[in-house]
Coordinates of C-alpha atoms and ligand atoms in Angstrom, one line a residue:
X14 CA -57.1 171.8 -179.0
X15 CA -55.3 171.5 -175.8
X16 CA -56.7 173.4 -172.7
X17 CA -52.5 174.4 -172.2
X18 CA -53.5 177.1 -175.0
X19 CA -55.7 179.2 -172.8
X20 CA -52.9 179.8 -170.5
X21 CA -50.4 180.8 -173.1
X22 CA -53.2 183.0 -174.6
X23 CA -53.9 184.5 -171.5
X24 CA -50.0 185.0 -170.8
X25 CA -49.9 186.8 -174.2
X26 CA -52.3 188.8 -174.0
X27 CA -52.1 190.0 -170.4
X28 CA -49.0 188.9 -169.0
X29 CA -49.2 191.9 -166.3
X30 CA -52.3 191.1 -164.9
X31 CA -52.7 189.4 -161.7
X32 CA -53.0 185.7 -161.6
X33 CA -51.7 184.0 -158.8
X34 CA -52.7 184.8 -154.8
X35 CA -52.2 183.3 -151.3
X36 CA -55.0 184.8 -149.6
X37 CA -54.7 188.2 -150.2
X38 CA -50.8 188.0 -151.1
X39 CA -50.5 188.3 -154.7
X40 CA -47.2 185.5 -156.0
X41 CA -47.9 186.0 -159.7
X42 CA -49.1 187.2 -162.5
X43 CA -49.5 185.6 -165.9
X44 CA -46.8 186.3 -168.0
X45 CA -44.7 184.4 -165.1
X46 CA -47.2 181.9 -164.0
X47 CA -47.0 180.6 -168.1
X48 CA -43.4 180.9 -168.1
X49 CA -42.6 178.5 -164.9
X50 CA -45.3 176.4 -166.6
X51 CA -43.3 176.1 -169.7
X52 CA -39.9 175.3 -167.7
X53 CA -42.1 172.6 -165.6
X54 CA -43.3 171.2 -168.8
X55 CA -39.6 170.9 -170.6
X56 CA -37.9 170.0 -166.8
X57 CA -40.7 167.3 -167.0
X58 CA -39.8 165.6 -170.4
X59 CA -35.9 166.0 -169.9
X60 CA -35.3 165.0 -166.6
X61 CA -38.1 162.3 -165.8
X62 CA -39.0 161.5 -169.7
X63 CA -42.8 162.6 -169.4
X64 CA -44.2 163.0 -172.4
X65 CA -47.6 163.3 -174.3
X66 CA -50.0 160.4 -173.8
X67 CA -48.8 159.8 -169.9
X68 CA -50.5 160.3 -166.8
X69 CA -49.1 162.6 -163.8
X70 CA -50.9 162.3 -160.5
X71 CA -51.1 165.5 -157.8
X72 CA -51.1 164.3 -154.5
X73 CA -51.4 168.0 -153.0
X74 CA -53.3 170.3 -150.4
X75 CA -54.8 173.6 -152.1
X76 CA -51.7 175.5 -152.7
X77 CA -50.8 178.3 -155.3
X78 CA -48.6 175.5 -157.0
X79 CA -51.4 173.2 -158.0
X80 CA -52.2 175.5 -160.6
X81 CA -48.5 175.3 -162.1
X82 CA -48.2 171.9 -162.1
X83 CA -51.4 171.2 -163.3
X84 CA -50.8 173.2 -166.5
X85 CA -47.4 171.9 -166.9
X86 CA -48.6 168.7 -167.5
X87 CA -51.0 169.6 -169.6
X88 CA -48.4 171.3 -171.6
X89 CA -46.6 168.2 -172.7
X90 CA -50.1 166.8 -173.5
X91 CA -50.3 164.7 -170.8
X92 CA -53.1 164.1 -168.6
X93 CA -53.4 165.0 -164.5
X94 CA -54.8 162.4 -162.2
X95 CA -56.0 164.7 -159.2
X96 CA -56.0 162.9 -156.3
X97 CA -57.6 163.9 -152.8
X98 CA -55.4 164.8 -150.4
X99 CA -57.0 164.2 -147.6
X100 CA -56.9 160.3 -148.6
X101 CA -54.7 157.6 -147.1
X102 CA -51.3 157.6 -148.4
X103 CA -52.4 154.0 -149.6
X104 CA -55.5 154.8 -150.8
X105 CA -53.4 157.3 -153.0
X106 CA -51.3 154.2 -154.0
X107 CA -54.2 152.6 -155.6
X108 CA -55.4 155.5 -157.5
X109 CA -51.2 156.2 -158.7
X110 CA -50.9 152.4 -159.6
X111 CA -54.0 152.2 -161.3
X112 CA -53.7 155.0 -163.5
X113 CA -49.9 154.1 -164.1
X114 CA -48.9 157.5 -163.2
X115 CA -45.0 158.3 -164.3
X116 CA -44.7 161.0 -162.0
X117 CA -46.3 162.0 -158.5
X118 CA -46.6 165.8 -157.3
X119 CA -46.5 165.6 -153.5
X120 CA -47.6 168.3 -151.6
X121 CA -44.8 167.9 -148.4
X122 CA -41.9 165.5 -148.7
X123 CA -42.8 162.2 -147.1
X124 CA -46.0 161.9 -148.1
X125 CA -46.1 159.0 -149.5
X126 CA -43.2 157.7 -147.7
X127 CA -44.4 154.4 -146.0
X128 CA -46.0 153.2 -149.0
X129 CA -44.2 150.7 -151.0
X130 CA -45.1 150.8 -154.6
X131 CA -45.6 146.9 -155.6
X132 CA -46.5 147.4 -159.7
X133 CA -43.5 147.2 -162.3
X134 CA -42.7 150.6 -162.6
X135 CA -42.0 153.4 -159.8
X136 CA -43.5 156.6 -159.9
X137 CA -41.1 159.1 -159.7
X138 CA -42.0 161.3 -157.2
X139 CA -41.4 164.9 -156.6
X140 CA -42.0 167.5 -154.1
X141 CA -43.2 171.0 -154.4
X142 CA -40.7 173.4 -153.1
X143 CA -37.8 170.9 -152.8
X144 CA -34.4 171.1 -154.8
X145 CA -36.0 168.4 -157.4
X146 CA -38.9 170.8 -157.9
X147 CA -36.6 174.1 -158.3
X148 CA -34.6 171.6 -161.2
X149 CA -37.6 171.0 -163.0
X150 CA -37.8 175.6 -163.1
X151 CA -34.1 175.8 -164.3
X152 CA -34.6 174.8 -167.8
X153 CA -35.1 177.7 -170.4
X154 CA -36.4 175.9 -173.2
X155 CA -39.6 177.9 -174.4
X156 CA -41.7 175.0 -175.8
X157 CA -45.6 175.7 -177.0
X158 CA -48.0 173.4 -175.8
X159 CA -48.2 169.6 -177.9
X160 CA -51.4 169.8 -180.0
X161 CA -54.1 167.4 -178.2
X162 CA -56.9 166.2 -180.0
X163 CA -60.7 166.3 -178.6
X164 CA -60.8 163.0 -177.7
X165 CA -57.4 162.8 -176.1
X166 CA -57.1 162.4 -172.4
X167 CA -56.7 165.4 -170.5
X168 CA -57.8 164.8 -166.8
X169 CA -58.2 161.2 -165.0
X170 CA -61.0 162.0 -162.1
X171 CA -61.4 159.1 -159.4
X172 CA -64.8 158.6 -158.4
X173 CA -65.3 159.5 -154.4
X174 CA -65.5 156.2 -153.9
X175 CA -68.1 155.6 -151.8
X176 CA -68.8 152.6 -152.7
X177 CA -65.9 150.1 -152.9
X178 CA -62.7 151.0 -155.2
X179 CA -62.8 154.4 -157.0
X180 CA -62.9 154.2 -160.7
X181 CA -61.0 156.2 -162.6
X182 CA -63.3 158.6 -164.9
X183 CA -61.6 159.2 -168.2
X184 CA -62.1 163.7 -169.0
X185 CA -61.0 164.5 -172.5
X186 CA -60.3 168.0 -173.8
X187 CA -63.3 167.7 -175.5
X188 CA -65.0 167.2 -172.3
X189 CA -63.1 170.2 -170.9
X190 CA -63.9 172.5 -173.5
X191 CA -67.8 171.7 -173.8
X192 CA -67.8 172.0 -169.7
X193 CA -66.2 175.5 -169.9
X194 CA -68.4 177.0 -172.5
X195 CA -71.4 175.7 -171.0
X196 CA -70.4 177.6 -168.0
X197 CA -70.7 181.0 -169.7
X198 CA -73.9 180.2 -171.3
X199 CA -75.6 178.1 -168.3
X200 CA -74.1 178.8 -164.9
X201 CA -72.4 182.6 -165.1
X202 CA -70.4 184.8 -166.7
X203 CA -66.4 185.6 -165.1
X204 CA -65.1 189.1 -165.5
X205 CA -61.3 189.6 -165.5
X206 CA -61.8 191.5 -162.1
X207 CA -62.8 188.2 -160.7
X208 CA -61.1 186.2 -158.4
X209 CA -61.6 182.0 -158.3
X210 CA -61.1 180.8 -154.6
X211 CA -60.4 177.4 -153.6
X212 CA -61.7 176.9 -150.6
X213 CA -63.2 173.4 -151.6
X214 CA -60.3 170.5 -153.0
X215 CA -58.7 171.3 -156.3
X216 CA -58.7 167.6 -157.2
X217 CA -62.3 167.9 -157.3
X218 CA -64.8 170.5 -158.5
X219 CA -63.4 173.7 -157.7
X220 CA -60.4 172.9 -159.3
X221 CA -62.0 172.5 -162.8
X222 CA -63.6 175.5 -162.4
X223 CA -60.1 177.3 -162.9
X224 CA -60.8 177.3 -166.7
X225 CA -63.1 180.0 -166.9
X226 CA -61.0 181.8 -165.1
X227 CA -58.0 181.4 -167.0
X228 CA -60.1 182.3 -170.0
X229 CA -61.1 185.4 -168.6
X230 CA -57.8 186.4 -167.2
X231 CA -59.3 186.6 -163.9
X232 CA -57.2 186.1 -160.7
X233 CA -56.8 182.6 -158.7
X234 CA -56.5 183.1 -154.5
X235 CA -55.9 179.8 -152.2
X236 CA -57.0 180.8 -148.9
X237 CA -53.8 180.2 -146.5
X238 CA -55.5 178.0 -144.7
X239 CA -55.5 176.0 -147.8
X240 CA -59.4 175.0 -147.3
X241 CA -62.8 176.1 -146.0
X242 CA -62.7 177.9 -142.9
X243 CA -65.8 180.3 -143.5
X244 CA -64.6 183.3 -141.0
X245 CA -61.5 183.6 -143.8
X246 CA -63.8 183.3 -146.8
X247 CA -65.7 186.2 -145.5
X248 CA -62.9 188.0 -145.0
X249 CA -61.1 187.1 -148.1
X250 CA -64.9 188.3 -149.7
X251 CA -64.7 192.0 -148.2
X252 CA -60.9 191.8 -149.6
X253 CA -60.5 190.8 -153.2
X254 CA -64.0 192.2 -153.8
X255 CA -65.6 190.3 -156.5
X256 CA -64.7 186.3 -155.2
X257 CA -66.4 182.9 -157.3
X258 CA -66.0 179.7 -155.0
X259 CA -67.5 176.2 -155.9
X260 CA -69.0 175.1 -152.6
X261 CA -70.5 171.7 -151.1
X262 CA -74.2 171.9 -149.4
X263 CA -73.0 171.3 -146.3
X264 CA -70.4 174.2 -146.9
X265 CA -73.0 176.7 -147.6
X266 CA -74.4 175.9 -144.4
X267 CA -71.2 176.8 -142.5
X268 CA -70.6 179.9 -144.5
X269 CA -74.5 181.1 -143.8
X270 CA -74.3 180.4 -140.3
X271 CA -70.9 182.4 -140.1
X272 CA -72.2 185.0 -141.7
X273 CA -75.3 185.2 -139.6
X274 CA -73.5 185.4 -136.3
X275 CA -70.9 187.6 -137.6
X276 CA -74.0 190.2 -139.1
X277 CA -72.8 189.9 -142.2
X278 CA -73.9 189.3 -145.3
X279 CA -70.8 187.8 -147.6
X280 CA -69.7 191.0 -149.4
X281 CA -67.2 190.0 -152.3
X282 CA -69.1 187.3 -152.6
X283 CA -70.1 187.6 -156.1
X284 CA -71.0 183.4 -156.8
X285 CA -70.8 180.9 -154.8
X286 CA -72.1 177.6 -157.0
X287 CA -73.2 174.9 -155.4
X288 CA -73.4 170.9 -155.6
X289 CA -72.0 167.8 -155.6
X290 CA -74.8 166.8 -153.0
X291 CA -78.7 167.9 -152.0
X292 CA -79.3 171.1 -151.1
X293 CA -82.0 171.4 -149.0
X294 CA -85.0 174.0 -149.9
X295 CA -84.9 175.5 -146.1
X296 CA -81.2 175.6 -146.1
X297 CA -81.0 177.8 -149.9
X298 CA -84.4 180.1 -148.6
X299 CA -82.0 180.8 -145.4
X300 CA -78.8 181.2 -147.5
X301 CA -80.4 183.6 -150.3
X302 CA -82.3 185.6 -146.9
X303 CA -78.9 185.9 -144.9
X304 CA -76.3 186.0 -147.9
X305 CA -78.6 187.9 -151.1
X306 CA -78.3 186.7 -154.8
X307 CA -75.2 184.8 -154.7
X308 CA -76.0 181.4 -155.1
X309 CA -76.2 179.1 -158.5
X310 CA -76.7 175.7 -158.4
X311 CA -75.3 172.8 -160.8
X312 CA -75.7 169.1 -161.2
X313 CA -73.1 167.3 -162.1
X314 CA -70.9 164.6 -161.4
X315 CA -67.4 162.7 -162.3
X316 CA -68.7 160.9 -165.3
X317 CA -70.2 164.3 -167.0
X318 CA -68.4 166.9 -164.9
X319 CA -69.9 169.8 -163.3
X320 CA -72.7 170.2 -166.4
X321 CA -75.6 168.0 -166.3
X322 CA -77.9 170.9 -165.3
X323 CA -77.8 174.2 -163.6
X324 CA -80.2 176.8 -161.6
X325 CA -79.2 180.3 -162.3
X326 CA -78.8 183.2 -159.8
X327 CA -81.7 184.3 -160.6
X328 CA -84.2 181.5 -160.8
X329 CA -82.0 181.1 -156.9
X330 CA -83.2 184.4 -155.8
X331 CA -86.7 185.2 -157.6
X332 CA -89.5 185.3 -154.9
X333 CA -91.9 186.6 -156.9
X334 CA -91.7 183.7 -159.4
X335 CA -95.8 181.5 -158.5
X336 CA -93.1 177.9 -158.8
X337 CA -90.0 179.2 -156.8
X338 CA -90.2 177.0 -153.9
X339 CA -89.7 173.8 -156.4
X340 CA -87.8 175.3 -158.9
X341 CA -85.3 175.2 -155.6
X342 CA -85.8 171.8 -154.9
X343 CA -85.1 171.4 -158.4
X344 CA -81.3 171.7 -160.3
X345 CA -82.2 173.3 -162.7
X346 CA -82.4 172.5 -166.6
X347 CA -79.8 170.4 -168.7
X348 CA -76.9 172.7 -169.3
X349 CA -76.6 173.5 -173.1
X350 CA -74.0 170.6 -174.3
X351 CA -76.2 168.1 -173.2
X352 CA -79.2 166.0 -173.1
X353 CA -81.3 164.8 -169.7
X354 CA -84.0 162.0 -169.5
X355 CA -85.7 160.5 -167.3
X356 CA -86.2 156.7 -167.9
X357 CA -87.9 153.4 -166.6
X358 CA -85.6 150.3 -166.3
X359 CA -86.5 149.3 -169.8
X360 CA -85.1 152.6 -171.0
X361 CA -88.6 154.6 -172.1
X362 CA -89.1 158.2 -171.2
X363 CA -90.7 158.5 -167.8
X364 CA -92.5 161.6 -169.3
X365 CA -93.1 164.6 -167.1
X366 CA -93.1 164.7 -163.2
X367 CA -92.7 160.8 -163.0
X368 CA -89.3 159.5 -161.1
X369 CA -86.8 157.3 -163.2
X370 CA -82.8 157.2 -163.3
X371 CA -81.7 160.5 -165.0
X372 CA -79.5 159.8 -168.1
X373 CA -77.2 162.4 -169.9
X374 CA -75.7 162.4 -173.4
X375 CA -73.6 164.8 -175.2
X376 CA -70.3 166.9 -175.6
X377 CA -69.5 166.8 -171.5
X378 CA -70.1 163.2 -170.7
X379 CA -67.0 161.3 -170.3
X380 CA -65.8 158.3 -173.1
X381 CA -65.6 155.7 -170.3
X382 CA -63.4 154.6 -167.2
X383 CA -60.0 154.1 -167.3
X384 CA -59.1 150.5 -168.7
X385 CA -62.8 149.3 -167.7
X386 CA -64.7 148.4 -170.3
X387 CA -67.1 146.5 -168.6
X388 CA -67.9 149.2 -165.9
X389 CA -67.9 151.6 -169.0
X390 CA -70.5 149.2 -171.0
X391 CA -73.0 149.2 -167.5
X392 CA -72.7 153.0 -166.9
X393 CA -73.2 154.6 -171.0
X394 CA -75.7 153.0 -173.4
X395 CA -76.2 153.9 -176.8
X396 CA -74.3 156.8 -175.8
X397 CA -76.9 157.8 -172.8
X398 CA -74.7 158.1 -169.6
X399 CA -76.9 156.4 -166.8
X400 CA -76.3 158.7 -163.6
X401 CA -77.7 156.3 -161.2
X402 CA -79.0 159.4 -160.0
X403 CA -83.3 159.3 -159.2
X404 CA -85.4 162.1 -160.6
X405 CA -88.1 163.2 -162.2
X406 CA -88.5 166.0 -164.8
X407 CA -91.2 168.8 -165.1
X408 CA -93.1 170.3 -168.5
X409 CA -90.9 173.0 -168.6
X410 CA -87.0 171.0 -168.0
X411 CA -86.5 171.8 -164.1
X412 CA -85.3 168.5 -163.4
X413 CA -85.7 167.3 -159.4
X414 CA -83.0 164.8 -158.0
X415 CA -84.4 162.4 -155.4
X416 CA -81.7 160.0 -154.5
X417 CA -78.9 157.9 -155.4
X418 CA -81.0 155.0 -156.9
X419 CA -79.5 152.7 -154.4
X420 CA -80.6 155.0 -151.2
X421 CA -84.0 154.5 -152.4
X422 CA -86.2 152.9 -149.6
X423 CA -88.8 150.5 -150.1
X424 CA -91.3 150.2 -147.5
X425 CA -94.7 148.2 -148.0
X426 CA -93.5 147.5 -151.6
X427 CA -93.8 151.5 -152.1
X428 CA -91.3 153.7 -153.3
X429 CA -90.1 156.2 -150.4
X430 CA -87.4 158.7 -151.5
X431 CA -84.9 160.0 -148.2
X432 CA -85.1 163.5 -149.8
X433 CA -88.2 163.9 -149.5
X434 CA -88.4 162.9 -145.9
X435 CA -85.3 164.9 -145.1
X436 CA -86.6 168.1 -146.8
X437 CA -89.5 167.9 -144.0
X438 CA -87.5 167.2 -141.3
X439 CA -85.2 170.1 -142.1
X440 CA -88.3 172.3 -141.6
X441 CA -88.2 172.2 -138.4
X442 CA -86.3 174.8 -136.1
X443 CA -83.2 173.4 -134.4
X444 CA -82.1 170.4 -136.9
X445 CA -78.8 171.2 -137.6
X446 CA -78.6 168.2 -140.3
X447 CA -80.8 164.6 -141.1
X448 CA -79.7 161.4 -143.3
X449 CA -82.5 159.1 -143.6
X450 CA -81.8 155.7 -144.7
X451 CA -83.7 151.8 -145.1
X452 CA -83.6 149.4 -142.4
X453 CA -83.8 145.9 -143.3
X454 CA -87.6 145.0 -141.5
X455 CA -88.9 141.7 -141.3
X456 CA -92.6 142.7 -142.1
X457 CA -92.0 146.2 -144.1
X458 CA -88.8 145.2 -146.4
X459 CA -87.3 148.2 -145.4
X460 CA -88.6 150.7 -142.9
X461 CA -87.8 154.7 -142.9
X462 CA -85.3 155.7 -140.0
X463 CA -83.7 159.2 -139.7
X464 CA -80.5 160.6 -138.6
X465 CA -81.0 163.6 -136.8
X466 CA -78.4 166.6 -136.0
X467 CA -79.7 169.0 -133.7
X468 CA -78.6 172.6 -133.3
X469 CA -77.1 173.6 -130.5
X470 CA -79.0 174.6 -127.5
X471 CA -82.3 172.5 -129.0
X472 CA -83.8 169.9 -126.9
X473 CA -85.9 167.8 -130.1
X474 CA -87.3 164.9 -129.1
X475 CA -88.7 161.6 -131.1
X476 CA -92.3 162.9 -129.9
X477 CA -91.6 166.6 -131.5
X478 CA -90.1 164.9 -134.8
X479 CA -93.3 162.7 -135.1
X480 CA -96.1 165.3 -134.8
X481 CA -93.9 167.3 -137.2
X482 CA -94.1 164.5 -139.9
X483 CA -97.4 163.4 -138.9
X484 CA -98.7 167.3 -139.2
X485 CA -96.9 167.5 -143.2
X486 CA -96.1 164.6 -145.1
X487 CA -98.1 160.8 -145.5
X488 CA -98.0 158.3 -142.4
X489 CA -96.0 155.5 -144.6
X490 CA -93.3 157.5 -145.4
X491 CA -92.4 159.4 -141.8
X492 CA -89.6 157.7 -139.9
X493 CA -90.2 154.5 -137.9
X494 CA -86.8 155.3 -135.8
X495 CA -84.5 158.2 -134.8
X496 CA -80.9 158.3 -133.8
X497 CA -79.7 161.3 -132.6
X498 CA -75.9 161.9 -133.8
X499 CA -73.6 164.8 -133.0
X500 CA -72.5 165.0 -136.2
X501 CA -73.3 162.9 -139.6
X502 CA -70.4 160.9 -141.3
X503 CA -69.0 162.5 -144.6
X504 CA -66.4 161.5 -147.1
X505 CA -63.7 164.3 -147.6
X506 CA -65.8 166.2 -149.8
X507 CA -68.6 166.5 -147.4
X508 CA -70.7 164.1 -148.9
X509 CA -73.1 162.1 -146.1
X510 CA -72.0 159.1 -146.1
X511 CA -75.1 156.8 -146.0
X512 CA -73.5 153.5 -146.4
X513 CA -71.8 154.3 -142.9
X514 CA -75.1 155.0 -141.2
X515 CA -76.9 151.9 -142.7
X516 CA -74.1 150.1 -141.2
X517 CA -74.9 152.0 -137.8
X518 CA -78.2 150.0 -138.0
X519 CA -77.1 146.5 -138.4
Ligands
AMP13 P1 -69.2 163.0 -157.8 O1 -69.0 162.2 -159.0 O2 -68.3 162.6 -156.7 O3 -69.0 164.5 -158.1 O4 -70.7 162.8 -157.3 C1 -71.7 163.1 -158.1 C2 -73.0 162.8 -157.4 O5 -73.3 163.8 -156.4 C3 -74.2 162.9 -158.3 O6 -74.4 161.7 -159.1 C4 -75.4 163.2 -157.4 O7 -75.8 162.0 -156.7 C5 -74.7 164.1 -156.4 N1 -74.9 165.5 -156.8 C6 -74.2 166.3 -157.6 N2 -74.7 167.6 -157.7 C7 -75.9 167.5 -157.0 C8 -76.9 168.5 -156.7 N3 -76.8 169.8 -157.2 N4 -77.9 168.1 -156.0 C9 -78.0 166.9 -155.5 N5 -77.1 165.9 -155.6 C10 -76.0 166.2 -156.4

């Protein structure tokens, strides 16, 4: 089945209802939103020859068009390659070359101007809201969606990155549809009086997330600003009255602290799920103290999208549960289309509460990456998806992420995880923020240094960052150094980038 179908259903059986909004501004509802998506679809095939099977990338800022195009292109069967906007124009070119795109969406003529495209063929390359775009609406052929397959391709997701050239993750429909319905049974229900913000990129989480809501009939609102700028979140909150917004970590942070100073306490805010990166047990204590019962976690990432595990609202928010505190630390249990362990490096069950790479298998985890079959034979074995992720598991599922298996230290020949060390340091009052990473040591291997943020107005020194440690966790795994940084580096989905601060070291 192709994912195309929910908007038509939707169209049909509410084409009234609101579906469309800039900010507050309501642009359309979805009768006419499925309608311009059919003439996209049929201007696609007849004037640029896209057609099922073909890839169609979307170089665009959060705008009320992504959604359009996005659906058009699913239309024809053909799969979306999402691509960041905030990357270099040529690190767009790699990701469009790569994928062998036919067709570019740009956000604003000229962006992609200065970049030559070398390969045999030449994207076309169209612009939202220019005369091109407005030919591709004129057609009036009323075509239904091409019937796609489960295993088809439906969305090409290039990894962050983060580590030398993004790969591109292959999404089916299948992959689509098992993410969707795990949402309703694992992360939270959507209500047709709902709204789905984007205030995080569309090319990334957030934008999958529009499913659910298109399902539901609910209404989609890009802030104007066209990203996260917390003061308009609360605002848009208090307006549309029942909001869902995928958010980073570090954007809960910003939100909470807004809200704080503002004295408020995110009405309209009815979810705001979180991941894509750690969230810190003092920051989600604060969050849920500040902001109330908003907050769900998930676990996810590119290769098995948005549902390896979740945390519900209510595990989030219930104080009176004896293992609260680690539940938080934890994300949750395996969402209900798949299967988690915990294994050694010969592939055995680490068995409960002992750290080993997290694996996944089942209906959400990708087929492979795009024409790499040897990066596709290192990352899925025997059909287990190998995160690269470090974890442990307890009796009852609640799975606890360490680290990225690479960002594990090792001091002394002992095992230190940065999570750990950084959930202590985050303890203390006035740390706005701390990476902690391995130096190479001549004696140690590695030894433990920290990256430390400090809130405004504190005056934290090395002496006050030692007793801390000293006074809570064990001597060989507190920090040997400290830098103090204004701000930590993060890629454009607010990821800390570590590889940038080891760098710092050398
Ligand atoms: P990406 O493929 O860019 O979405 O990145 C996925 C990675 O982000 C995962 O492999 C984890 O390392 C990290 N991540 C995702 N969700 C969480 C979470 N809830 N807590 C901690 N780390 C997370």
């Amino acid at each position: 089945m192709n994912v195309a179908q929910w908007l038509v259903r939707t169209a049909r059986l509410a084409p009234d209802r609101l579906a469309l909004l800039l900010g507050q501004r309501p642009i359309a509802g979805y009768g006419e939103l499925a309608d311009r998506v059919r003439r996209i679809a049929q201007g696609l095939q007849d004037l640029y020859g896209v057609s099922a099977g073909d890839r169609v990338a979307v170089f665009m800022p959060n705008q009320p068009a992504y959604l359009e195009v996005l659906y058009a292109v699913w239309h024809l069967g053909a799969a979306v390659v999402p691509i960041n906007y905030k990357l270099h124009a040529k690190e767009a070119r790699f990701i469009i070359e790569d994928a062998g795109a036919a067709l570019v969406f740009i956000g604003r003529a000229g962006a992609l101007e200065d970049v030559g495209f070398d390969g045999a063929v030449r994207p076309a390359i169209v612009a939202v809201e220019s005369d091109d775009y407005r030919a591709l609406l004129t057609s009036t052929a009323l075509v239904e969606p091409a019937a796609r397959g489960r295993d088809d391709l439906a969305w090409l997701f290039y990894t962050s990155g983060t580590t030398g050239q993004p790969k591109g993750v292959m999404i089916s429909q299948g992959n689509l549809h098992a993410m969707t319905f795990a949402y309703f049974v694992d992360v939270d229900d959507v209500r047709p009086q709902d709204t789905a913000l984007y205030a995080a990129p569309m090319s990334h989480g957030a934008g999958l997330y529009n499913f659910m809501h298109v399902l539901r009939g609910a209404a989609h609102s890009i802030p104007e600003s066209g990203g996260f700028d917390p003061a308009e979140i609360l605002d848009l909150g208090k307006a549309l009255g029942s909001v869902h917004m995928f958010a980073a970590p570090t954007m809960v942070r910003r939100l909470v602290d807004a809200a704080k100073a503002a004295g408020e306490t995110g009405e309209g805010l009815r979810t705001i799920v979180y991941g894509g990166g750690p969230m810190y047990v003092a920051d989600i204590v604060e969050a849920v103290e500040v902001m109330g019962p908003r907050f769900v976690q998930i676990y996810g990432q590119g290769e098995c999208p948005m549902t390896i595990t979740a945390l519900s609202r209510h595990l989030v928010a219930d104080r009176t549960h004896p293992a609260w505190r680690d539940r938080l630390g934890s994300v949750g249990t395996a969402q209900s289309c798949v299967e988690v362990r915990v294994v050694d490096e010969t592939g055995a069950d680490c068995g409960p509460d002992k750290s080993g790479e997290i694996t996944v298998r089942g209906a959400a985890v990708m087929p492979g990456y795009w024409r790499n079959p040897e990066a596709t034979a290192t990352a899925i074995h025997d059909g287990w998806l190998h995160t690269g992720d470090v974890g442990k598991m307890d009796a009852g599922g609640f799975l606890t992420l360490t680290d990225r298996s690479k960002d594990v230290i090792i001091s002394g020949g002992t095992n230190i995880y940065p999570r750990e060390v950084e959930e202590v340091l985050l303890q203390l009052d006035g740390i706005a923020e701390v990476s902690v990473v391995g130096a190479p040591d001549p004696d140690w291997g590695e030894v433990v240094v920290a990256f430390v943020v400090r809130r405004p107005g504190y005056t934290i020194t090395e002496d006050d960052l030692n007793r801390h440690c000293l006074a809570n966790m064990a001597r060989f795994k507190r920090p040997k150094r400290y830098a103090f940084l204004e701000d930590l580096p993060k890629n454009t989905y607010g990821k800390v980038l570590k590889t940038d601060l080891r760098r710092q070291l050398t």
